[in-house]
Every structure is written in structure tokens, then in C-alpha cells.
Coordinates of C-alpha atoms and ligand atoms in Angstrom, one line a residue:
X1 CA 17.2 -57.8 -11.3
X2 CA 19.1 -54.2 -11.4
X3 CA 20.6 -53.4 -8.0
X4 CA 19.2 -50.8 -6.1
X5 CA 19.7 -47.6 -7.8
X6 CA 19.7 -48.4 -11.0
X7 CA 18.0 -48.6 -13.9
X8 CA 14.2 -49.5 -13.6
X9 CA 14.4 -47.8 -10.0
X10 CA 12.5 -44.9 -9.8
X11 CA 15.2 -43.0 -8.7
X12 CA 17.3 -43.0 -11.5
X13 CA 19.0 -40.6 -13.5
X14 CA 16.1 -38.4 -14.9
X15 CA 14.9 -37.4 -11.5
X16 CA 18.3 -36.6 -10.6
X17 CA 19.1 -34.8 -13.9
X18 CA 16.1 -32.5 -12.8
X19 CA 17.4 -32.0 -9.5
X20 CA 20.8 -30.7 -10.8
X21 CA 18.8 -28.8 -13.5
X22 CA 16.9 -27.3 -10.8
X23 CA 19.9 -26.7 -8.3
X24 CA 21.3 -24.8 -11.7
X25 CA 18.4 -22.8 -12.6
X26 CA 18.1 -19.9 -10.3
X27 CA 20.3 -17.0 -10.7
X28 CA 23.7 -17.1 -9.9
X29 CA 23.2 -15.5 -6.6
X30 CA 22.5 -18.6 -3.7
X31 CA 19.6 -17.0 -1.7
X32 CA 20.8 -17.5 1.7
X33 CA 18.8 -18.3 5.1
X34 CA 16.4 -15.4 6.1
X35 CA 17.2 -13.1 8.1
X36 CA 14.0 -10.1 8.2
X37 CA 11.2 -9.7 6.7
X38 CA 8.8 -6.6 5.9
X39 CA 5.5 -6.8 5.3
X40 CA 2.9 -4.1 4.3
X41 CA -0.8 -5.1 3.6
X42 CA -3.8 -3.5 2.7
X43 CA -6.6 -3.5 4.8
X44 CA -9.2 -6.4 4.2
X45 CA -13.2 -5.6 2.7
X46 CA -14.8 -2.7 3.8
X47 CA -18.4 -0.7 4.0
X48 CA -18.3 2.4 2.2
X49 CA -16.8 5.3 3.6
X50 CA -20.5 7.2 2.7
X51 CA -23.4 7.7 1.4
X52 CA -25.3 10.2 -0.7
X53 CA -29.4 11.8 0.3
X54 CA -30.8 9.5 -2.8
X55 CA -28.6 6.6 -1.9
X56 CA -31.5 3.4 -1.9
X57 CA -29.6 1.7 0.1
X58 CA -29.5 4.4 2.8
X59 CA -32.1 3.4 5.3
X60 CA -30.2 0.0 5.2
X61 CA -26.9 1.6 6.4
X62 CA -27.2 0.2 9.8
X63 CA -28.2 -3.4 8.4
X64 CA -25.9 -3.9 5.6
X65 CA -22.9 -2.4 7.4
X66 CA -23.6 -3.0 11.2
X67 CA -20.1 -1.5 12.0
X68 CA -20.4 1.2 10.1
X69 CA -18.9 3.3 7.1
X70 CA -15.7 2.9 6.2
X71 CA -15.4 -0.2 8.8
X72 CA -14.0 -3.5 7.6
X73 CA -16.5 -6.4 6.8
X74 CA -16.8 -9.6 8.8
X75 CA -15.2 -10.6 5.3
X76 CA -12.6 -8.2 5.4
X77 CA -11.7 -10.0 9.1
X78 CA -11.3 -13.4 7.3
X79 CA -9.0 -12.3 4.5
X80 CA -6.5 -10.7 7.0
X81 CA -6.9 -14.0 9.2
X82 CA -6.4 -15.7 5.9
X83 CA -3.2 -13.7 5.3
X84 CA -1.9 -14.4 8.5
X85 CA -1.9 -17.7 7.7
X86 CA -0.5 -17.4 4.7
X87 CA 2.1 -15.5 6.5
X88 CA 2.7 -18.2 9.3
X89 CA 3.3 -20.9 6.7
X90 CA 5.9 -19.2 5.0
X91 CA 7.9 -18.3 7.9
X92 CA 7.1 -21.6 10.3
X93 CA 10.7 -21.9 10.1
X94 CA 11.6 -18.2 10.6
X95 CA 9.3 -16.9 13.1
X96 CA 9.2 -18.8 16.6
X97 CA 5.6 -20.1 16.9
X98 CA 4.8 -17.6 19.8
X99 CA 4.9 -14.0 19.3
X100 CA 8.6 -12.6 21.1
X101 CA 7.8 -8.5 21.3
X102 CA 11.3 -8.4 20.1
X103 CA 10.8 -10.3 16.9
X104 CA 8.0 -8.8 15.4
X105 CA 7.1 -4.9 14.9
X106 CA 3.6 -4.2 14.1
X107 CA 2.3 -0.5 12.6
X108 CA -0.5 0.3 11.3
X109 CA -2.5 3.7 10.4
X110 CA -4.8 5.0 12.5
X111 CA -7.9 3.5 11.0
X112 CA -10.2 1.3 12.6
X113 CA -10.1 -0.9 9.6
X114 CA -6.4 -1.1 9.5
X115 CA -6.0 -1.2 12.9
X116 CA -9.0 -4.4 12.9
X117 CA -7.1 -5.9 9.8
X118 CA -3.6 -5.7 11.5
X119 CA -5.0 -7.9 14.8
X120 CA -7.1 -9.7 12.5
X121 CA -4.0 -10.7 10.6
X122 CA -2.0 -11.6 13.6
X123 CA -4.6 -13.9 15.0
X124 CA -3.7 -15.7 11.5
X125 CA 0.1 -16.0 12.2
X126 CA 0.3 -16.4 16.0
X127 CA -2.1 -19.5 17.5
X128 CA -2.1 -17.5 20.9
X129 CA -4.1 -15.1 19.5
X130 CA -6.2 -17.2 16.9
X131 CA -10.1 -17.5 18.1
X132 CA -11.3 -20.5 19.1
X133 CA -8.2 -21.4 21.5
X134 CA -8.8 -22.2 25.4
X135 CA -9.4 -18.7 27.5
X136 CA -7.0 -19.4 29.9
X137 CA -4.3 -19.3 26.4
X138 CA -5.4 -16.6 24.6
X139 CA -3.2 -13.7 24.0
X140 CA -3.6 -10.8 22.3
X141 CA -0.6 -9.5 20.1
X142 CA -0.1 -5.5 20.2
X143 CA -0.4 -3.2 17.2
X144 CA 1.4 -0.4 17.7
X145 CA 0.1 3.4 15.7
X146 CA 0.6 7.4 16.0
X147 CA -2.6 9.9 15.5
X148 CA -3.0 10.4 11.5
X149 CA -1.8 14.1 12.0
X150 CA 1.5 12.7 13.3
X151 CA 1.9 9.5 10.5
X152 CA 5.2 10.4 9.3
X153 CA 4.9 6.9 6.9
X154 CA 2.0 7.5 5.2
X155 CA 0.9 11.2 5.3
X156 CA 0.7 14.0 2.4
X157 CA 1.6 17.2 2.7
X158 CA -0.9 19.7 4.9
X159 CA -1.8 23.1 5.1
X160 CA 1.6 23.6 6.6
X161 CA 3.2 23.1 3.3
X162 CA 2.3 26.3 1.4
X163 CA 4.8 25.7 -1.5
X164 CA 2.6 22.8 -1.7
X165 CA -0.7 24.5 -2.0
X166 CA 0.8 26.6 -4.7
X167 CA 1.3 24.2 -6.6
X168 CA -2.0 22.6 -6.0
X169 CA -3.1 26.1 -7.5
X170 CA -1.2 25.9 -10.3
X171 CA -2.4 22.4 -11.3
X172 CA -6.2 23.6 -10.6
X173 CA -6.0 27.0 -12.3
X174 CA -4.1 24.9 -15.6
X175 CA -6.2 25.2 -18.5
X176 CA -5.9 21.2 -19.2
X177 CA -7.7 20.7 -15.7
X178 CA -10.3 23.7 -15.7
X179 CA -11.1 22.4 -19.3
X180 CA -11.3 19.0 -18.8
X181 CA -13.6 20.1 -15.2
X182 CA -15.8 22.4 -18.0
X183 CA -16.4 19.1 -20.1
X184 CA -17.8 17.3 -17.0
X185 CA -20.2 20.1 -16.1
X186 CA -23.2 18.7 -17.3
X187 CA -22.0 15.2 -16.0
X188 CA -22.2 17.3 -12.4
X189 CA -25.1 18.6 -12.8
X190 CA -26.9 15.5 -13.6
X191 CA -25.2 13.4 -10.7
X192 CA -26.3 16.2 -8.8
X193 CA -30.0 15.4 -9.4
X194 CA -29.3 11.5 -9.4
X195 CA -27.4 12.1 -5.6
X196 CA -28.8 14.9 -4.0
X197 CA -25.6 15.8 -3.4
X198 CA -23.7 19.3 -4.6
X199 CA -21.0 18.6 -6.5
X200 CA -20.8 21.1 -9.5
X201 CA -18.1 23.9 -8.3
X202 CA -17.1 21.9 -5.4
X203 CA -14.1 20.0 -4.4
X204 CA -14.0 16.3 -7.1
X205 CA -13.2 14.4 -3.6
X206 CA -17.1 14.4 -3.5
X207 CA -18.0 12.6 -6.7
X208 CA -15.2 10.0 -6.1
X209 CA -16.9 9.6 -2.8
X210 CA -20.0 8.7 -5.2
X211 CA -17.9 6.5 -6.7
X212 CA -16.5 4.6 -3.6
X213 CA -20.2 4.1 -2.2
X214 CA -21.8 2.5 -5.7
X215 CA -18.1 0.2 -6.4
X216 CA -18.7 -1.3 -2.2
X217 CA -22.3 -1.9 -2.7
X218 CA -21.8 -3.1 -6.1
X219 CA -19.0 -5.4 -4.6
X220 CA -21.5 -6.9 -1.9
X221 CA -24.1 -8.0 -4.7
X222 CA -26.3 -4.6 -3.9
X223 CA -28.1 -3.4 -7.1
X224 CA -27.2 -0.2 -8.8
X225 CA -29.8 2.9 -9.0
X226 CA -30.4 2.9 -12.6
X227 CA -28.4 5.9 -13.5
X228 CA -25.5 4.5 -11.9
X229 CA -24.3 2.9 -15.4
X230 CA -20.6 1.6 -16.2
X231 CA -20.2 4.4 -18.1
X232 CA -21.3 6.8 -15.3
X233 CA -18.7 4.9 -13.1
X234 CA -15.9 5.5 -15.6
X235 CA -16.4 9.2 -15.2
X236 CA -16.5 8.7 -11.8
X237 CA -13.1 7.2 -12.2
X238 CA -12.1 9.7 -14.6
X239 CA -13.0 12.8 -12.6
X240 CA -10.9 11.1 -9.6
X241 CA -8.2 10.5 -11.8
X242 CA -8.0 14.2 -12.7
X243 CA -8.4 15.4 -8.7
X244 CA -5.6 13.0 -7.7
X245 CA -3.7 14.1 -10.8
X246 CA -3.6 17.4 -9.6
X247 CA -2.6 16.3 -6.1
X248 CA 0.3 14.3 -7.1
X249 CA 1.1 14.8 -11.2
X250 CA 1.9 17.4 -13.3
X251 CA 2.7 20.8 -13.5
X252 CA 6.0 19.6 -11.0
X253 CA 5.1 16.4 -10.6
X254 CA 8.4 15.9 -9.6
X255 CA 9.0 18.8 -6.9
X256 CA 5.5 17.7 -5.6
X257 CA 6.8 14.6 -4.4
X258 CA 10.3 15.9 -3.3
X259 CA 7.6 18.4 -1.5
X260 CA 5.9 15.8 0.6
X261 CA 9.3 15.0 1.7
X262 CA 9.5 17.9 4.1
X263 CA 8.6 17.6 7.7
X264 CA 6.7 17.0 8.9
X265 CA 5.0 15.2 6.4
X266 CA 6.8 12.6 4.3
X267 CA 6.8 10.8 0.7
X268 CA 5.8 7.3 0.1
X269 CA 9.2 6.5 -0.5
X270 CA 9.8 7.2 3.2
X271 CA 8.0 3.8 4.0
X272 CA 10.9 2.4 2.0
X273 CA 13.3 4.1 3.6
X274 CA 11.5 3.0 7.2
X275 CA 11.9 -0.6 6.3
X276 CA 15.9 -0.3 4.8
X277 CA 16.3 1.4 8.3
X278 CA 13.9 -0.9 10.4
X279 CA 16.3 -3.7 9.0
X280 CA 19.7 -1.6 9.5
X281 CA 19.4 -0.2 12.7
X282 CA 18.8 -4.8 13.9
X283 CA 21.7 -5.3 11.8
X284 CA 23.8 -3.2 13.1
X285 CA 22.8 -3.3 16.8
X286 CA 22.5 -6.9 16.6
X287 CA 18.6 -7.0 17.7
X288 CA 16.5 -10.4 17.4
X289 CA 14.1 -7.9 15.3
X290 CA 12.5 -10.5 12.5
X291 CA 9.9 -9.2 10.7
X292 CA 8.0 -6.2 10.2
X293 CA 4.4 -5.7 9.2
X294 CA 2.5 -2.5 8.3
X295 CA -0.7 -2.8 8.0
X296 CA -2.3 0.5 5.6
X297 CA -3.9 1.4 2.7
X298 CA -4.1 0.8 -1.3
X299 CA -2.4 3.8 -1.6
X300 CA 0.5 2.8 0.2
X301 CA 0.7 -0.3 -1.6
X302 CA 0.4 1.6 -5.1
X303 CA 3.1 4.3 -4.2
X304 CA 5.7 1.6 -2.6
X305 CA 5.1 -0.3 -6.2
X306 CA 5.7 3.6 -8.1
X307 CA 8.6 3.7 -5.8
X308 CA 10.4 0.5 -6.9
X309 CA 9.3 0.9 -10.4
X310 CA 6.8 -2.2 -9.7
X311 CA 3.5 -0.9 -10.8
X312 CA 1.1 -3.4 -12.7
X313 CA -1.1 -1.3 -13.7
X314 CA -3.7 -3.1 -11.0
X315 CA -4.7 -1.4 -8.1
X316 CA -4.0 -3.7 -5.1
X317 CA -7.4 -5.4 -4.2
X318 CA -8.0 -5.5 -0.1
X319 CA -5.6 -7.8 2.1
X320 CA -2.8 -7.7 -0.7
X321 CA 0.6 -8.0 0.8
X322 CA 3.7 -6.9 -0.5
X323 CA 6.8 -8.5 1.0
X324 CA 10.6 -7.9 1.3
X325 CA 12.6 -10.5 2.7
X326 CA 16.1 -10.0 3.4
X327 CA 18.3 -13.1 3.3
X328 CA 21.9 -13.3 4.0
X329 CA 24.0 -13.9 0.7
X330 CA 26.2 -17.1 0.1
X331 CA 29.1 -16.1 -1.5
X332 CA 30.8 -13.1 -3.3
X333 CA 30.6 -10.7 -0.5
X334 CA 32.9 -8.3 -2.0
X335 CA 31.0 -7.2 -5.0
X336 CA 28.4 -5.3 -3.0
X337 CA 28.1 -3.3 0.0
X338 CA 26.2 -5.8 2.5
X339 CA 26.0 -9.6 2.5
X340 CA 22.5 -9.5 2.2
X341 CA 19.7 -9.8 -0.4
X342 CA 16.6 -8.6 -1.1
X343 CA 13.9 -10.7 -2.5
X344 CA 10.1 -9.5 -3.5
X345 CA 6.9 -11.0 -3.2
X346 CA 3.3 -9.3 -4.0
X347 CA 0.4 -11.6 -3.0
X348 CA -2.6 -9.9 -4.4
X349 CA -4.7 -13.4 -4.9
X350 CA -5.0 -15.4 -2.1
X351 CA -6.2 -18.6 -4.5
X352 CA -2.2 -18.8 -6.1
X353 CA 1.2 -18.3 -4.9
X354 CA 2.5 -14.7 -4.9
X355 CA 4.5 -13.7 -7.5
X356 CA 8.0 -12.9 -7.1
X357 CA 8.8 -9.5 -8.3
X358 CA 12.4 -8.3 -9.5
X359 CA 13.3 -4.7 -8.9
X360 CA 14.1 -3.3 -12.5
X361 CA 17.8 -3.2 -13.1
X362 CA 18.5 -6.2 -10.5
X363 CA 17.0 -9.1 -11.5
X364 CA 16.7 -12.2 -9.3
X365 CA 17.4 -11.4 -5.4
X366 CA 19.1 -7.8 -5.0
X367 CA 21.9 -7.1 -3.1
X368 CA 21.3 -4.4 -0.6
X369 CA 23.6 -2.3 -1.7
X370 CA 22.6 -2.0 -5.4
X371 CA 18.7 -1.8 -3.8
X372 CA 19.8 1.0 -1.9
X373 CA 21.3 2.9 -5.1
X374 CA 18.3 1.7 -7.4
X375 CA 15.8 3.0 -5.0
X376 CA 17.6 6.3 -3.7
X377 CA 16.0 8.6 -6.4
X378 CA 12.7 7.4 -4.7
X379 CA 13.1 8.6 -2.0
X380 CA 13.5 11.5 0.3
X381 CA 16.3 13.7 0.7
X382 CA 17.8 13.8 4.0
X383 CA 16.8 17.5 4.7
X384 CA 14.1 17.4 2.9
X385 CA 13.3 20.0 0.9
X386 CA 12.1 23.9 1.2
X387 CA 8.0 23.8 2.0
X388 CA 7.4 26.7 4.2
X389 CA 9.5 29.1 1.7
X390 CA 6.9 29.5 -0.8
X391 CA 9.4 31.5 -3.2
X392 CA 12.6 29.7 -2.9
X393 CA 13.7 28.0 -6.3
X394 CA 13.1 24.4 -5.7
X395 CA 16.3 22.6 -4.2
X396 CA 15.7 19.2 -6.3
X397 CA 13.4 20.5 -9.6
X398 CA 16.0 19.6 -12.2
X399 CA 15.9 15.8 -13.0
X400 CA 12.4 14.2 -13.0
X401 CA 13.4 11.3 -11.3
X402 CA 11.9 8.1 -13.3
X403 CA 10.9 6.2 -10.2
X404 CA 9.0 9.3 -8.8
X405 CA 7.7 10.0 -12.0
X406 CA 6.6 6.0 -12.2
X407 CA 5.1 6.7 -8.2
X408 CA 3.4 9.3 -10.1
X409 CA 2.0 7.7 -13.0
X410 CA 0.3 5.3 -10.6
X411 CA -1.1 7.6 -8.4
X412 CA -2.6 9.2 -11.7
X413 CA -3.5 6.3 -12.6
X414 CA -5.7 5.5 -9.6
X415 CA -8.6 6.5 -11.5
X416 CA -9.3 2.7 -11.8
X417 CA -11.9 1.0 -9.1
X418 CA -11.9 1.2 -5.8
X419 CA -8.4 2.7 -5.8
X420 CA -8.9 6.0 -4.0
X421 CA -9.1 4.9 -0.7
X422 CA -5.8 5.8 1.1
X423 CA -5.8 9.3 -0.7
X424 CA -8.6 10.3 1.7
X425 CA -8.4 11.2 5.3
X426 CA -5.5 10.0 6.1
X427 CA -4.0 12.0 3.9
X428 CA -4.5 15.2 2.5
X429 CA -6.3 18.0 4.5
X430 CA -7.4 19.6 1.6
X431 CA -9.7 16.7 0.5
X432 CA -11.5 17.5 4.1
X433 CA -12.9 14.3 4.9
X434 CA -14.7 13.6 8.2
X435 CA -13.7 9.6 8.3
Ligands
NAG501 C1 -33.9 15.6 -12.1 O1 -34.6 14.5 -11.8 C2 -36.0 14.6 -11.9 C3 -36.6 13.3 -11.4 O2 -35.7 12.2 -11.3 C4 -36.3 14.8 -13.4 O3 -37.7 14.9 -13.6 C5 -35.6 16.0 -13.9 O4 -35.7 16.1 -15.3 C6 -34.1 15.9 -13.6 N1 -33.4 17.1 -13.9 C7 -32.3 17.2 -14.6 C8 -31.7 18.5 -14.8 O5 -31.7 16.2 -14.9
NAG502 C1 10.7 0.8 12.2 O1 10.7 2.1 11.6 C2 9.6 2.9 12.0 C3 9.7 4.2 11.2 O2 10.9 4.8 11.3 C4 9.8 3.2 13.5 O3 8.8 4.0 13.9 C5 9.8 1.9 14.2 O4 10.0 2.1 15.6 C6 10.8 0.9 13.7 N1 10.6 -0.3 14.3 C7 11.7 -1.0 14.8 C8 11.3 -2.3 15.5 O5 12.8 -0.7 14.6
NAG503 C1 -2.1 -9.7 -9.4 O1 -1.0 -9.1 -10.1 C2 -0.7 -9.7 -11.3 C3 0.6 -9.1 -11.8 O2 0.7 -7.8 -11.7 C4 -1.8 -9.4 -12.3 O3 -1.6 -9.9 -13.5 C5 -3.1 -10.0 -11.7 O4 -4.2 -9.6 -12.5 C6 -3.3 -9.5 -10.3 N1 -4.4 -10.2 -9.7 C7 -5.4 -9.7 -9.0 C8 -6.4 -10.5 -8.4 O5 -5.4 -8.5 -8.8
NAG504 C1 28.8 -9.3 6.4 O1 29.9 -10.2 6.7 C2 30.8 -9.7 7.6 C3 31.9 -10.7 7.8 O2 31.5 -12.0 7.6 C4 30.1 -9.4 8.9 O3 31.0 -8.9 9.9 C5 29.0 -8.4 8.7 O4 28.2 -8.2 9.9 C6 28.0 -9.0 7.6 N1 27.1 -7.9 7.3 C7 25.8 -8.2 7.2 C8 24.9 -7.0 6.8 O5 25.3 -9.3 7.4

């Protein structure tokens, strides 16, 4: 008989081979312990955010969404629960099992459905605060916000930005859009007798809000009106397409987005530059601060992806989470500003892991230091730039920057599904939305 160890023993060489093979397989750069961790989510399932006069399902309003519209679904509350979960399994080790106030820092917009999906989720990742616990322990964890005028993270430029609404003109006066609105005409004018609603001549916001109700009910197994066909839903998505476009693409796509920089409304990429800083400013003054969570919209999620250059060309389906976590980096601290990495994860399936994503041009974990460089372009100058002086040459016009024009792309892009959402009130005061 072979001595212990040897061959015949199930731990012999082979599985040990494979253990070297996989000590040797992942990039050359250790990933150290973690040491934060940023989160930002989208909101879980929600009602409509309206309805139209011929909508059949209108009389049913108060049945099929008790809460209301716009208000997340007793589903929508499970999949952020779920995502807690998820989110208290991967850090067990990081997070202390109670919620410390000076650990974890919890935003969210000003939406009832974000705000619900934020405690939602931290019922998931804190037991205190789970349902179903004794009274006597039950705590409730806070979620902090600021009014949507004042949401410096998330927020488009307003009627204070009148360089802005120039260009807004420019892009709705173009003869691409007015003839590409001209070939839709009689696609109005028949949705207009389908909905009841008036839509030829009036802002497109309207027929994507025809679009949004028909993909929620569709969504929750409610039958279509007849007319609504997938090919009337693809114009939908194509008239949206083109209203966004205008909002955010070309003419200036690129002095568009350095636009939204200005105060006091911001870019997408300043949700970046909120995290970098969230994480800096605990470095540097040596605060427990752990992890982060923001808890917002698809369109957040689909700029922060243009922004790094990650967009897949899906639009982030409710409760998907993208994740940064920052570890502190074994070895080689020369090379790079910082000792610490950042790694990526996207969970947009809640049925299989999340996918690790690399930031293009730093594959594998990123040093912070070549994140910070690779991601600068993205986002916003420190003094922003010129919106009240409607005639001053723009400061930054020159280079389209590829990562904005990427953010771009996939805002264009958002023609596809449900999308739209964050574009809406949040947002942009021109798309006047009573949510
Ligand atoms: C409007 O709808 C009515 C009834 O559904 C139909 O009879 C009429 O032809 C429609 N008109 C147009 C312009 O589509
Ligand atoms: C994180 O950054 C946001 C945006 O700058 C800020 O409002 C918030 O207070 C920061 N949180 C922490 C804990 O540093
Ligand atoms: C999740 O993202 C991956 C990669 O971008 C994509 O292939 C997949 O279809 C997405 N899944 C869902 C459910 O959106
Ligand atoms: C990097 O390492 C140095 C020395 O070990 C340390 O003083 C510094 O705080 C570290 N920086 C970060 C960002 O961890």
C-alpha cells in the first residue's frame, strides 16, 4: 500500500498541478484584500409611469398597480431583497454583519421606487433590517437623498443652461431630425387615434411614454391592444431613440456632455468621479468608510458603462448592479500612483455570477492610477465649462473624447426596451414630466 500522499491518494499530483495552474492563471497583478466597495443599482420592477385615454387597461390602474404609476412592484421589492443578498454574500467577510453608519453610505434619487429599492436592498444585506426578524430587533438602515432639482449625480442640464438649449435647437431644427420627425407623421397621426393622446407636433417624450406603458404591461403578462404590434413598438423605440439623440448626440455631442458638466447640474461621469472621491477622501482621512451604494436609474447604469467604455449594447434590466471594488495591491507599488486596484463586476442576471468586466486598456484589476487617467476624458472638468454664456466659443469643443462619445452612443442607443426610464423626470426639464 502507497503511503499517504502518494500515488492512488486522491490527493496527488493532478489536483495539485491544478492548484499551481490556478495560483498561475490570473494576471500578474495579486488582487489584494478589499478595502471599499461601490455599488450602483438600478431600481427593481416597476408600474408604468402612465397611461394613455384608450389604454384597456386603464380602469384597472388601481388593481394592477395598487401603489401606483411609476411605483416599484411587490416583485421589484424581492429582486432588490434578492440583491442584497447577493451583496451580503460577497462581502460576509468584508462588511461587519451589522450595519456601522460609518461603513456603509447609502444614496439614492429621489424616487419612491429608488428610494423603496434602496431599503428594499438593504433588508437583503443587513439581518437587522430583513422582515420577518423579532420586533424588539428590527432596525431600519437609513437611505440618505437630495430633492431631484438639487441631484448633482444624476441630473441633466436645465433651463439654466441656455448654451444647452441652443444646442437642443440646433439638433431639433437639423434637417436629419425634422426629416426623420416628417417620415413618422403619419405614424403620429395613427397612434393618435389608437391612444387618444396628441402627439403629432408635440414633444416625442409623449410617444416614448406610450411605449413605456405597453413594454410594463406587456412585461406583467397584460395583453396588447391590437394595434400595439412589434413593429409599432420598434417605432416607438425609434422615435425615442431620435428625442434622446437630440438630447445627448450629435450636432456637439461632445460639448453637450462637457455642457452638463456645469453647475449646477453635472455629467454622468460625475458619478465616477463621486465614487474615485467617496474612496479618496476614506483613504486619505483614514475613515472606516467600506462601501458605497447608489441606488438609481438605467440611465445611470448605461452612462457609467459609456463612461468606462463598458457598454454591451444591453440596456440594464431592473435591479442590475454594477460594482467597483477597490483592493489594496500586493506588490510593485512603484509602478503606479496608489497601491490599490480596481476590479469590476456587472450583475445583470441574478440566475449566474456577475461578469467581471475589464476597463479597456487595463485588463485584469486596474491600478488606480491608470483608472484615474483612462477615465479622466469622461469626465468633468474641474470648472466646468461656460453654460450661462450662450456665445462664448466652447472651452473643451476640440477633441471628441472617445469615452464621451461611447456615453453617447449609448444613450443614442437607448432606443431599445424599457431603456428610457432615467431620461425622464429626474432629469431633463424640458421633457416636462409630472412623475
Ligand atoms: C380612427 O379610429 C377609428 C376607430 O378605431 C377608425 O374608424 C378611423 O378610421 C381611424 N382614423 C384614422 C385616421 O386612422
Ligand atoms: C460620497 O460622495 C457623494 C458625492 O460627492 C457625497 O455626497 C457623499 O457625502 C460621499 N459619501 C461619503 C461617505 O463620503
Ligand atoms: C448581461 O450582460 C451580458 C454581457 O454584456 C449579456 O451578454 C447578457 O445578455 C446580459 N444579460 C441580461 C439578462 O441582460
Ligand atoms: C500605499 O503604501 C504606502 C506605504 O506602504 C502607504 O503609506 C499609503 O497609505 C498606501 N496608499 C494607499 C492608497 O493605500
Amino acid at each position: 500500500m502507497a503511503g499517504p500522499g502518494f500515488q492512488g491518494h486522491p490527493a496527488g499530483p493532478l489536483p495539485l498541478l491544478l492548484l499551481l495552474l490556478l495560483l498561475l492563471l490570473p494576471q500578474a497583478l495579486p488582487e489584494g484584500p478589499l478595502v471599499f466597495v461601490a455599488v450602483v443599482f438600478r431600481h427593481g420592477d416597476r408600474a408604468p409611469l402612465a397611461s394613455y385615454p384608450t389604454d384597456p387597461h386603464k380602469e384597472a390602474i388601481s388593481t394592477l398597480w395598487p401603489r401606483g404609476l411609476g411605483q416599484l412592484t411587490p416583485e421589484g421589492v424581492l429582486q432588490q431583497l434578492e440583491l442584497g443578498r447577493f451583496l451580503r454574500s460577497r462581502y460576509e467577510d468584508f462588511l461587519s454583519p451589522k450595519y456601522q453608519r460609518e461603513e456603509v453610505y447609502v444614496r439614492s434619487t429621489d424616487f419612491d421606487r429608488t428610494l423603496e429599492s434602496a431599503q428594499a436592498n438593504l433588508a437583503g444585506l443587513f439581518s437587522e433590517a430583513a422582515p420577518g426578524g423579532p420586533e424588539a430587533a428590527w432596525r431600519p438602515i437609513p437611505v440618505h437623498t437630495v430633492p431631484v432639482t438639487e441631484d448633482k449625480l444624476l441630473r441633466f442640464p436645465t433651463r439654466s443652461c441656455p448654451r444647452y438649449h441652443e444646442l437642443l435647437r440646433e439638433a431639433t431644427e437639423a434637417a436629419e431630425y425634422q426629416t426623420a420627425l416628417e417620415g413618422w407623421t403619419d405614424f403620429l397621426i395613427h397612434l393618435e387615434n389608437f391612444t387618444g393622446l396628441s402627439l403629432v407636433g408635440e414633444p416625442l417624450r409623449r410617444a416614448w411614454k406610450v411605449l413605456d406603458t405597453l413594454m410594463c404591461q406587456q412585461a406583467h403578462g397584460l395583453a396588447l391592444p391590437s394595434w400595439a404590434s412589434p413593429d409599432v413598438l420598434r417605432t416607438l423605440a425609434q422615435i425615442s431613440a431620435l428625442d434622446i439623440g437630440a438630447h445627448v448626440g450629435p450636432p456637439r455631442a461632445a460639448e453637450k456632455a462637457q455642457l452638463t458638466g456645469a453647475p449646477p447640474s453635472r455629467p454622468p461621469g460625475i458619478l465616477l468621479d463621486a465614487i474615485l472621491a467617496n474612496f479618496s477622501r476614506a483613504q486619505r482621512l483614514g475613515l472606516p468608510l467600506k462601501m458605497v451604494m447608489y441606488s438609481a436609474h438605467d440611465s445611470t447604469l448605461l452612462a457609467l458603462q459609456g463612461a468606462l467604455g463598458l457598454y454591451d449594447g444591453h440596456t440594464p434590466p431592473y435591479a442590475a448592479c454594477l460594482g467597483f471594488e477597490f483592493r489594496r495591491r500586493l506588490g510593485d507599488p512603484e509602478q503606479d500612483a496608489g497601491n490599490v486596484t480596481i476590479s469590476l463586476f456587472y450583475r445583470n442576471d441574478s440566475a449566474s455570477r456577475p461578469l467581471s468586466l475589464s476597463l479597456p486598456g487595463c485588463p485584469g484589476p486596474c491600478p488606480l492610477g491608470r483608472f484615474r487617467q483612462l477615465t479622466a476624458q469622461a469626465r468633468p472638468p474641474i470648472h466646468g465649462v461656460p453654460c450661462h454664456s450662450s456665445r462664448e466659443p466652447p472651452a473643451l469643443a476640440a477633441p471628441v473624447v472617445p469615452l464621451l462619445g461611447g456615453a453617447v452612443a449609448v444613450l443614442a442607443a437607448l432606443s431599445v426596451g424599457l431603456g428610457l426610464l432615467a431620461w425622464r423626470p429626474s432629469c431633463l426639464h424640458t421633457w416636462e414630466d409630472p412623475v
